[in-house]
Amino acid sequence: MFGTQPVVTVEDQFGNTVTDGADSTINITAAIQTGGGSLQGTVTIAAVAGVATFTNLRIDTSGSTP
């Protein structure tokens, strides 16, 4: 597990957190962009009032450094 789990904030074009409306509850998916590895845990969660807090992400296999 990560020492600190990722927290993602849904923002509008002005950098304000979107706290209501359809965009405040969108699904957020975590992924490994480069280097490989295997991301495990709950990788997709719904934002609540514009904030998505992951709780159990971990990388189970190592990847390569690009």
PDB file of C-alpha atoms in Angstrom:
ATOM      1  CA  MET A   1       0.000   0.000   0.000  1.00  0.00           C
ATOM      2  CA  PHE A   2       1.024   3.580  -0.521  1.00  0.00           C
ATOM      3  CA  GLY A   3       2.081   5.471   2.598  1.00  0.00           C
ATOM      4  CA  THR A   4      -0.385   8.174   1.599  1.00  0.00           C
ATOM      5  CA  GLN A   5      -3.323   7.267  -0.618  1.00  0.00           C
ATOM      6  CA  PRO A   6      -4.145   9.560  -3.559  1.00  0.00           C
ATOM      7  CA  VAL A   7      -6.870  12.194  -3.260  1.00  0.00           C
ATOM      8  CA  VAL A   8      -8.270  13.637  -6.507  1.00  0.00           C
ATOM      9  CA  THR A   9     -10.250  16.882  -6.700  1.00  0.00           C
ATOM     10  CA  VAL A  10     -12.657  17.622  -9.563  1.00  0.00           C
ATOM     11  CA  GLU A  11     -12.102  21.249 -10.587  1.00  0.00           C
ATOM     12  CA  ASP A  12     -13.747  23.680 -12.975  1.00  0.00           C
ATOM     13  CA  GLN A  13     -11.800  25.741 -15.514  1.00  0.00           C
ATOM     14  CA  PHE A  14     -10.995  28.305 -12.790  1.00  0.00           C
ATOM     15  CA  GLY A  15      -9.465  25.779 -10.368  1.00  0.00           C
ATOM     16  CA  ASN A  16     -12.480  25.684  -8.027  1.00  0.00           C
ATOM     17  CA  THR A  17     -13.581  22.346  -6.594  1.00  0.00           C
ATOM     18  CA  VAL A  18     -16.883  21.257  -8.183  1.00  0.00           C
ATOM     19  CA  THR A  19     -19.014  20.461  -5.128  1.00  0.00           C
ATOM     20  CA  ASP A  20     -22.448  20.035  -6.705  1.00  0.00           C
ATOM     21  CA  GLY A  21     -24.070  18.934  -9.932  1.00  0.00           C
ATOM     22  CA  ALA A  22     -23.375  15.892 -12.097  1.00  0.00           C
ATOM     23  CA  ASP A  23     -19.626  16.544 -12.342  1.00  0.00           C
ATOM     24  CA  SER A  24     -19.221  16.440  -8.538  1.00  0.00           C
ATOM     25  CA  THR A  25     -19.999  12.704  -8.477  1.00  0.00           C
ATOM     26  CA  ILE A  26     -18.119  11.420 -11.545  1.00  0.00           C
ATOM     27  CA  ASN A  27     -16.123   8.189 -11.399  1.00  0.00           C
ATOM     28  CA  ILE A  28     -12.344   8.611 -11.075  1.00  0.00           C
ATOM     29  CA  THR A  29     -10.034   5.799 -12.222  1.00  0.00           C
ATOM     30  CA  ALA A  30      -6.405   5.526 -11.099  1.00  0.00           C
ATOM     31  CA  ALA A  31      -3.892   4.004 -13.514  1.00  0.00           C
ATOM     32  CA  ILE A  32      -0.150   3.618 -14.021  1.00  0.00           C
ATOM     33  CA  GLN A  33       0.773   5.833 -16.951  1.00  0.00           C
ATOM     34  CA  THR A  34       4.318   4.689 -17.753  1.00  0.00           C
ATOM     35  CA  GLY A  35       6.814   2.125 -16.566  1.00  0.00           C
ATOM     36  CA  GLY A  36       4.452  -0.821 -16.176  1.00  0.00           C
ATOM     37  CA  GLY A  37       3.670  -2.488 -12.893  1.00  0.00           C
ATOM     38  CA  SER A  38       0.332  -3.772 -11.680  1.00  0.00           C
ATOM     39  CA  LEU A  39      -2.011  -1.436  -9.815  1.00  0.00           C
ATOM     40  CA  GLN A  40      -4.237  -3.291  -7.369  1.00  0.00           C
ATOM     41  CA  GLY A  41      -7.085  -2.334  -5.052  1.00  0.00           C
ATOM     42  CA  THR A  42     -10.205  -0.326  -5.820  1.00  0.00           C
ATOM     43  CA  VAL A  43      -9.008   1.643  -8.849  1.00  0.00           C
ATOM     44  CA  THR A  44     -12.347   3.333  -9.720  1.00  0.00           C
ATOM     45  CA  ILE A  45     -14.351   5.314  -7.172  1.00  0.00           C
ATOM     46  CA  ALA A  46     -17.034   7.988  -7.329  1.00  0.00           C
ATOM     47  CA  ALA A  47     -16.163  11.499  -6.255  1.00  0.00           C
ATOM     48  CA  VAL A  48     -18.214  12.872  -3.356  1.00  0.00           C
ATOM     49  CA  ALA A  49     -18.767  16.636  -3.526  1.00  0.00           C
ATOM     50  CA  GLY A  50     -15.926  16.792  -6.032  1.00  0.00           C
ATOM     51  CA  VAL A  51     -13.370  14.800  -4.019  1.00  0.00           C
ATOM     52  CA  ALA A  52     -12.309  11.198  -4.646  1.00  0.00           C
ATOM     53  CA  THR A  53     -10.244   9.597  -1.881  1.00  0.00           C
ATOM     54  CA  PHE A  54      -8.618   6.257  -2.666  1.00  0.00           C
ATOM     55  CA  THR A  55      -8.121   3.941   0.311  1.00  0.00           C
ATOM     56  CA  ASN A  56      -6.420   0.704  -0.751  1.00  0.00           C
ATOM     57  CA  LEU A  57      -4.247   1.232  -3.854  1.00  0.00           C
ATOM     58  CA  ARG A  58      -0.996  -0.684  -4.139  1.00  0.00           C
ATOM     59  CA  ILE A  59       1.472  -1.701  -6.819  1.00  0.00           C
ATOM     60  CA  ASP A  60       1.967  -5.475  -6.713  1.00  0.00           C
ATOM     61  CA  THR A  61       4.578  -5.899  -9.446  1.00  0.00           C
ATOM     62  CA  SER A  62       7.446  -3.647 -10.333  1.00  0.00           C
ATOM     63  CA  GLY A  63       7.703  -1.951 -13.675  1.00  0.00           C
ATOM     64  CA  SER A  64      10.598  -0.448 -15.551  1.00  0.00           C
ATOM     65  CA  THR A  65      11.915   3.075 -15.407  1.00  0.00           C
ATOM     66  CA  PRO A  66      11.274   4.870 -18.695  1.00  0.00           C
TER      67      PRO A  66
END
